[in-house]
Short mmCIF file of N, CA and C in Angstrom, two decimals:
data_model
loop_
_atom_site.label_atom_id
_atom_site.label_comp_id
_atom_site.label_asym_id
_atom_site.label_seq_id
_atom_site.Cartn_x
_atom_site.Cartn_y
_atom_site.Cartn_z
N MET A 14 18.26 3.07 -3.87
CA MET A 14 16.88 3.40 -3.42
C MET A 14 16.76 4.91 -3.87
N ALA A 15 15.44 5.03 -4.73
CA ALA A 15 15.10 6.05 -5.12
C ALA A 15 14.67 7.17 -3.84
N GLU A 16 14.79 8.48 -3.96
CA GLU A 16 14.18 9.16 -2.52
C GLU A 16 12.68 9.29 -2.78
N ARG A 17 12.00 8.98 -1.67
CA ARG A 17 10.45 9.11 -1.80
C ARG A 17 10.19 10.39 -1.08
N THR A 18 9.15 11.04 -1.82
CA THR A 18 8.64 12.32 -1.45
C THR A 18 7.07 12.20 -1.30
N LYS A 19 6.65 13.12 -0.02
CA LYS A 19 5.22 13.05 0.13
C LYS A 19 4.44 13.89 -1.00
N PRO A 20 3.44 13.56 -1.57
CA PRO A 20 2.93 14.30 -2.47
C PRO A 20 2.32 15.68 -1.95
N CYS A 21 2.63 16.66 -2.68
CA CYS A 21 2.43 18.12 -2.38
C CYS A 21 0.70 18.42 -2.08
N CYS A 22 -0.01 17.65 -2.64
CA CYS A 22 -1.48 17.80 -2.51
C CYS A 22 -2.27 16.60 -3.11
N ALA A 23 -3.54 16.58 -2.79
CA ALA A 23 -4.40 15.32 -3.35
C ALA A 23 -4.23 15.18 -4.75
N ALA A 24 -3.89 16.08 -5.67
CA ALA A 24 -3.86 15.84 -7.09
C ALA A 24 -2.54 15.34 -7.29
N GLU A 25 -1.37 15.43 -6.65
CA GLU A 25 -0.27 14.62 -6.85
C GLU A 25 -0.41 13.31 -6.34
N ALA A 26 -1.13 12.95 -5.28
CA ALA A 26 -1.36 11.85 -4.90
C ALA A 26 -2.07 10.90 -5.65
N MET A 27 -3.05 11.57 -6.44
CA MET A 27 -3.96 10.82 -7.25
C MET A 27 -2.98 10.54 -8.57
N ARG A 28 -2.15 11.26 -8.90
CA ARG A 28 -1.26 10.79 -9.86
C ARG A 28 -0.43 9.57 -9.71
N ARG A 29 -0.33 9.00 -8.54
CA ARG A 29 0.48 7.93 -8.03
C ARG A 29 -0.49 6.59 -7.68
N ILE A 30 -1.39 6.52 -8.60
CA ILE A 30 -2.29 5.37 -8.56
C ILE A 30 -1.82 4.21 -9.18
N ARG A 31 -1.91 3.13 -8.34
CA ARG A 31 -1.96 1.78 -9.17
C ARG A 31 -3.15 1.01 -8.96
N GLN A 32 -3.35 0.18 -10.21
CA GLN A 32 -4.33 -0.69 -10.11
C GLN A 32 -4.03 -2.23 -9.41
N ILE A 33 -4.80 -3.03 -8.55
CA ILE A 33 -4.60 -4.04 -8.19
C ILE A 33 -5.77 -4.71 -8.08
N GLU A 34 -5.87 -6.16 -7.78
CA GLU A 34 -6.94 -6.89 -7.81
C GLU A 34 -7.29 -7.18 -6.19
N VAL A 35 -8.43 -6.74 -5.59
CA VAL A 35 -8.95 -6.91 -4.25
C VAL A 35 -9.99 -7.59 -4.22
N GLY A 36 -9.99 -9.04 -3.77
CA GLY A 36 -11.30 -9.97 -3.66
C GLY A 36 -12.07 -9.94 -5.11
N GLY A 37 -11.52 -10.09 -5.96
CA GLY A 37 -11.74 -10.32 -7.65
C GLY A 37 -12.06 -9.04 -8.26
N ILE A 38 -12.04 -7.70 -7.65
CA ILE A 38 -12.36 -6.52 -8.35
C ILE A 38 -10.95 -5.66 -8.34
N VAL A 39 -10.94 -5.03 -9.51
CA VAL A 39 -9.71 -4.05 -9.82
C VAL A 39 -9.86 -3.02 -9.04
N VAL A 40 -9.09 -2.39 -8.27
CA VAL A 40 -9.18 -1.23 -7.52
C VAL A 40 -7.87 -0.27 -7.83
N GLY A 41 -8.33 1.05 -8.05
CA GLY A 41 -6.90 1.86 -7.91
C GLY A 41 -6.52 2.50 -6.58
N LEU A 42 -5.39 2.03 -6.19
CA LEU A 42 -4.84 2.64 -4.67
C LEU A 42 -3.94 3.82 -5.29
N ALA A 43 -4.13 4.91 -4.42
CA ALA A 43 -3.08 6.12 -4.36
C ALA A 43 -1.93 5.92 -3.48
N MET A 44 -0.95 5.82 -3.94
CA MET A 44 0.39 6.07 -3.32
C MET A 44 0.94 4.54 -2.59
N LEU A 45 0.24 3.21 -3.31
CA LEU A 45 0.85 2.07 -3.08
C LEU A 45 2.23 1.77 -3.02
N ASP A 46 2.85 2.10 -4.04
CA ASP A 46 4.14 1.81 -4.19
C ASP A 46 4.89 2.69 -3.02
N ASP A 47 4.74 3.85 -2.85
CA ASP A 47 5.34 4.46 -1.68
C ASP A 47 5.13 3.77 -0.32
N ALA A 48 3.91 3.39 -0.09
CA ALA A 48 3.67 2.53 0.93
C ALA A 48 4.29 1.34 1.30
N ILE A 49 4.44 0.53 0.27
CA ILE A 49 5.02 -0.59 0.19
C ILE A 49 6.67 -0.28 0.62
N ASP A 50 7.23 0.64 -0.12
CA ASP A 50 8.58 0.98 0.23
C ASP A 50 8.79 1.37 1.43
N GLU A 51 7.90 1.90 2.27
CA GLU A 51 8.10 2.78 3.51
C GLU A 51 7.92 1.43 4.57
N VAL A 52 7.19 0.74 4.28
CA VAL A 52 6.85 -0.46 5.13
C VAL A 52 8.02 -1.55 4.91
N ARG A 53 8.37 -1.65 3.84
CA ARG A 53 9.61 -2.36 3.53
C ARG A 53 10.86 -2.09 4.54
N ASP A 54 11.13 -0.77 4.41
CA ASP A 54 12.11 -0.07 5.17
C ASP A 54 12.11 -0.13 6.63
N MET A 55 10.85 -0.62 7.16
CA MET A 55 10.61 -0.77 8.58
C MET A 55 11.03 -2.12 9.16
N HIS A 56 11.50 -3.00 8.47
CA HIS A 56 11.82 -4.34 8.68
C HIS A 56 11.12 -5.08 9.47
N LEU A 57 9.77 -5.06 9.13
CA LEU A 57 8.69 -5.64 10.27
C LEU A 57 9.03 -7.20 10.21
N ALA A 58 8.54 -8.01 11.16
CA ALA A 58 8.74 -9.33 11.10
C ALA A 58 7.05 -9.79 11.34
N GLY A 59 7.07 -10.73 10.33
CA GLY A 59 5.60 -11.40 10.19
C GLY A 59 4.57 -10.75 9.41
N ALA A 60 3.82 -11.54 8.66
CA ALA A 60 2.92 -11.04 7.79
C ALA A 60 1.77 -10.24 8.40
N ASP A 61 1.25 -10.63 9.74
CA ASP A 61 0.24 -9.72 10.31
C ASP A 61 0.74 -8.33 10.51
N ALA A 62 2.00 -8.18 11.13
CA ALA A 62 2.60 -6.74 11.24
C ALA A 62 2.85 -5.99 9.91
N ILE A 63 3.15 -6.86 8.87
CA ILE A 63 3.47 -6.14 7.73
C ILE A 63 2.03 -5.88 7.07
N ALA A 64 1.07 -6.63 6.98
CA ALA A 64 -0.17 -6.41 6.84
C ALA A 64 -0.92 -5.07 7.59
N ASP A 65 -0.81 -5.20 8.74
CA ASP A 65 -1.33 -3.97 9.52
C ASP A 65 -0.54 -2.76 9.07
N GLU A 66 0.55 -2.50 9.05
CA GLU A 66 1.25 -1.16 8.51
C GLU A 66 0.83 -0.88 6.96
N LEU A 67 0.85 -1.83 6.27
CA LEU A 67 0.13 -1.50 4.93
C LEU A 67 -1.11 -0.96 4.91
N MET A 68 -2.06 -1.52 5.93
CA MET A 68 -3.21 -1.08 5.93
C MET A 68 -3.34 0.36 6.48
N LYS A 69 -2.55 0.68 7.44
CA LYS A 69 -2.41 2.05 8.13
C LYS A 69 -1.90 2.93 7.14
N GLN A 70 -0.89 2.39 6.20
CA GLN A 70 -0.46 3.47 5.24
C GLN A 70 -1.41 3.76 4.17
N ILE A 71 -1.88 2.57 3.62
CA ILE A 71 -2.96 2.91 2.48
C ILE A 71 -4.10 3.59 3.02
N THR A 72 -4.55 3.56 4.22
CA THR A 72 -5.87 4.23 4.49
C THR A 72 -5.77 5.91 4.75
N ILE A 73 -4.29 6.15 4.50
CA ILE A 73 -3.97 7.63 4.49
C ILE A 73 -4.53 8.30 3.30
N TYR A 74 -4.28 7.74 2.18
CA TYR A 74 -4.98 8.44 1.01
C TYR A 74 -5.92 7.53 0.33
N ASN A 75 -6.40 6.48 0.68
CA ASN A 75 -7.61 5.69 0.26
C ASN A 75 -8.44 5.49 1.13
N TYR A 76 -9.73 5.16 0.68
CA TYR A 76 -10.83 4.66 1.61
C TYR A 76 -10.91 3.23 1.41
N VAL A 77 -11.37 2.62 2.53
CA VAL A 77 -11.02 1.03 2.40
C VAL A 77 -12.43 0.73 3.47
N PRO A 78 -13.45 0.33 2.70
CA PRO A 78 -14.45 -0.17 3.36
C PRO A 78 -14.49 -1.19 4.41
N ARG A 79 -15.12 -0.95 5.40
CA ARG A 79 -14.89 -1.93 6.67
C ARG A 79 -15.18 -3.20 6.20
N ALA A 80 -16.27 -3.56 5.65
CA ALA A 80 -16.60 -5.04 5.07
C ALA A 80 -15.38 -5.42 4.06
N ALA A 81 -14.46 -4.70 3.58
CA ALA A 81 -13.48 -5.28 2.58
C ALA A 81 -12.32 -5.26 3.30
N GLU A 82 -12.03 -4.89 4.48
CA GLU A 82 -10.54 -4.94 5.11
C GLU A 82 -10.03 -6.05 4.79
N ALA A 83 -10.31 -7.28 4.98
CA ALA A 83 -9.65 -8.74 4.81
C ALA A 83 -9.22 -8.89 3.56
N ALA A 84 -9.98 -8.43 2.66
CA ALA A 84 -9.62 -8.65 1.24
C ALA A 84 -8.65 -7.65 0.84
N TYR A 85 -8.50 -6.35 1.38
CA TYR A 85 -7.62 -5.27 1.25
C TYR A 85 -6.29 -5.91 1.72
N ARG A 86 -6.42 -6.56 3.03
CA ARG A 86 -5.09 -7.05 3.62
C ARG A 86 -4.25 -7.86 2.90
N THR A 87 -5.28 -9.02 2.33
CA THR A 87 -4.60 -10.10 1.74
C THR A 87 -4.04 -9.48 0.19
N ALA A 88 -4.83 -8.57 -0.34
CA ALA A 88 -4.15 -7.99 -1.73
C ALA A 88 -2.90 -7.16 -1.59
N LEU A 89 -3.03 -6.25 -0.39
CA LEU A 89 -1.77 -5.49 -0.28
C LEU A 89 -0.78 -6.40 0.28
N LEU A 90 -0.67 -7.34 1.02
CA LEU A 90 0.44 -8.35 1.44
C LEU A 90 0.92 -9.07 0.28
N ARG A 91 0.06 -9.43 -0.71
CA ARG A 91 0.26 -10.21 -2.08
C ARG A 91 1.27 -9.13 -2.89
N GLU A 92 0.86 -7.79 -3.04
CA GLU A 92 1.55 -6.71 -3.85
C GLU A 92 2.93 -6.48 -3.02
N TYR A 93 2.97 -6.46 -1.76
CA TYR A 93 4.14 -6.25 -0.89
C TYR A 93 5.09 -7.54 -1.23
N GLU A 94 4.76 -8.57 -1.16
CA GLU A 94 5.62 -9.71 -1.50
C GLU A 94 6.01 -9.74 -2.86
N LYS A 95 5.28 -9.39 -3.88
CA LYS A 95 5.69 -9.52 -5.36
C LYS A 95 6.70 -8.18 -5.49
N LYS A 96 6.74 -7.26 -4.79
CA LYS A 96 7.76 -6.21 -4.91
C LYS A 96 8.82 -6.38 -4.18
N VAL A 97 8.93 -7.09 -2.99
CA VAL A 97 9.96 -7.15 -1.92
C VAL A 97 10.82 -8.41 -2.47
N LYS A 98 9.99 -9.45 -2.58
CA LYS A 98 10.65 -10.86 -2.87
C LYS A 98 10.53 -11.18 -4.24
N PRO A 99 11.17 -10.64 -5.33
CA PRO A 99 11.19 -10.89 -6.47
C PRO A 99 11.40 -12.12 -6.92
#
Protein backbone atom coordinates (compact mmCIF):
# COMPACT_ATOMS: atom_id res chain seq x y z
CA MET A 1 0.00 0.00 0.00
CA ALA A 2 1.29 3.44 -0.94
CA GLU A 3 1.83 5.90 1.87
CA ARG A 4 -0.88 8.56 1.95
CA THR A 5 -0.06 12.11 2.80
CA LYS A 6 -2.30 15.01 3.65
CA PRO A 7 -2.08 17.88 1.20
CA CYS A 8 0.10 20.74 2.32
CA CYS A 9 -2.42 23.32 1.15
CA ALA A 10 -5.65 23.84 -0.76
CA ALA A 11 -3.75 23.96 -4.06
CA GLU A 12 -2.31 20.49 -3.42
CA ALA A 13 -5.77 19.14 -2.58
CA MET A 14 -7.08 20.61 -5.83
CA ARG A 15 -4.46 18.67 -7.78
CA ARG A 16 -5.95 15.46 -6.35
CA ILE A 17 -9.35 15.80 -8.02
CA ARG A 18 -11.19 12.90 -9.61
CA GLN A 19 -14.41 13.16 -11.57
CA ILE A 20 -17.37 10.92 -10.79
CA GLU A 21 -21.04 10.89 -11.71
CA VAL A 22 -23.37 12.08 -8.96
CA GLY A 23 -27.06 11.93 -9.75
CA GLY A 24 -26.43 12.08 -13.48
CA ILE A 25 -24.00 15.02 -13.25
CA VAL A 26 -20.22 14.72 -13.47
CA VAL A 27 -18.54 16.43 -10.51
CA GLY A 28 -14.93 16.76 -9.46
CA LEU A 29 -14.08 15.68 -5.93
CA ALA A 30 -10.81 16.57 -4.25
CA MET A 31 -9.09 13.83 -2.26
CA LEU A 32 -11.58 11.09 -3.24
CA ASP A 33 -9.01 8.32 -3.62
CA ASP A 34 -7.39 9.23 -0.30
CA ALA A 35 -10.81 9.18 1.40
CA ILE A 36 -11.64 5.77 -0.06
CA ASP A 37 -8.29 4.37 1.06
CA GLU A 38 -8.73 5.74 4.56
CA VAL A 39 -12.26 4.36 4.91
CA ARG A 40 -11.16 0.98 3.55
CA ASP A 41 -8.44 0.81 6.21
CA MET A 42 -11.09 1.34 8.92
CA HIS A 43 -12.66 -2.06 8.10
CA LEU A 44 -16.18 -0.75 8.69
CA ALA A 45 -19.11 -3.15 8.51
CA GLY A 46 -22.15 -2.30 6.44
CA ALA A 47 -22.89 0.07 3.60
CA ASP A 48 -24.43 2.73 5.87
CA ALA A 49 -21.33 2.99 8.07
CA ILE A 50 -19.08 3.12 4.99
CA ALA A 51 -21.23 5.77 3.29
CA ASP A 52 -21.37 7.84 6.50
CA GLU A 53 -17.59 7.84 6.81
CA LEU A 54 -17.06 8.56 3.10
CA MET A 55 -19.35 11.59 3.41
CA LYS A 56 -17.49 12.74 6.51
CA GLN A 57 -14.14 12.42 4.74
CA ILE A 58 -15.22 13.95 1.44
CA THR A 59 -16.78 17.04 3.02
CA ILE A 60 -13.43 18.00 4.53
CA TYR A 61 -12.26 19.19 1.08
CA ASN A 62 -15.51 19.42 -0.91
CA TYR A 63 -18.84 21.21 -0.65
CA VAL A 64 -21.83 18.86 -0.78
CA PRO A 65 -25.23 20.57 -1.09
CA ARG A 66 -27.69 19.30 1.51
CA ALA A 67 -30.26 18.55 -1.21
CA ALA A 68 -27.74 16.32 -3.00
CA GLU A 69 -26.43 14.36 0.01
CA ALA A 70 -28.33 11.17 -0.88
CA ALA A 71 -26.99 11.23 -4.44
CA TYR A 72 -23.44 11.82 -3.17
CA ARG A 73 -23.75 8.93 -0.68
CA THR A 74 -24.85 6.60 -3.48
CA ALA A 75 -22.08 7.77 -5.81
CA LEU A 76 -19.38 7.56 -3.14
CA LEU A 77 -20.42 4.07 -2.14
CA ARG A 78 -20.38 3.01 -5.81
CA GLU A 79 -16.84 4.41 -6.26
CA TYR A 80 -15.74 2.75 -3.01
CA GLU A 81 -17.04 -0.64 -4.14
CA LYS A 82 -15.35 -0.26 -7.56
CA LYS A 83 -11.99 0.40 -5.92
CA VAL A 84 -12.22 -2.01 -2.98
CA LYS A 85 -13.99 -4.93 -4.66
CA PRO A 86 -12.36 -5.21 -8.10
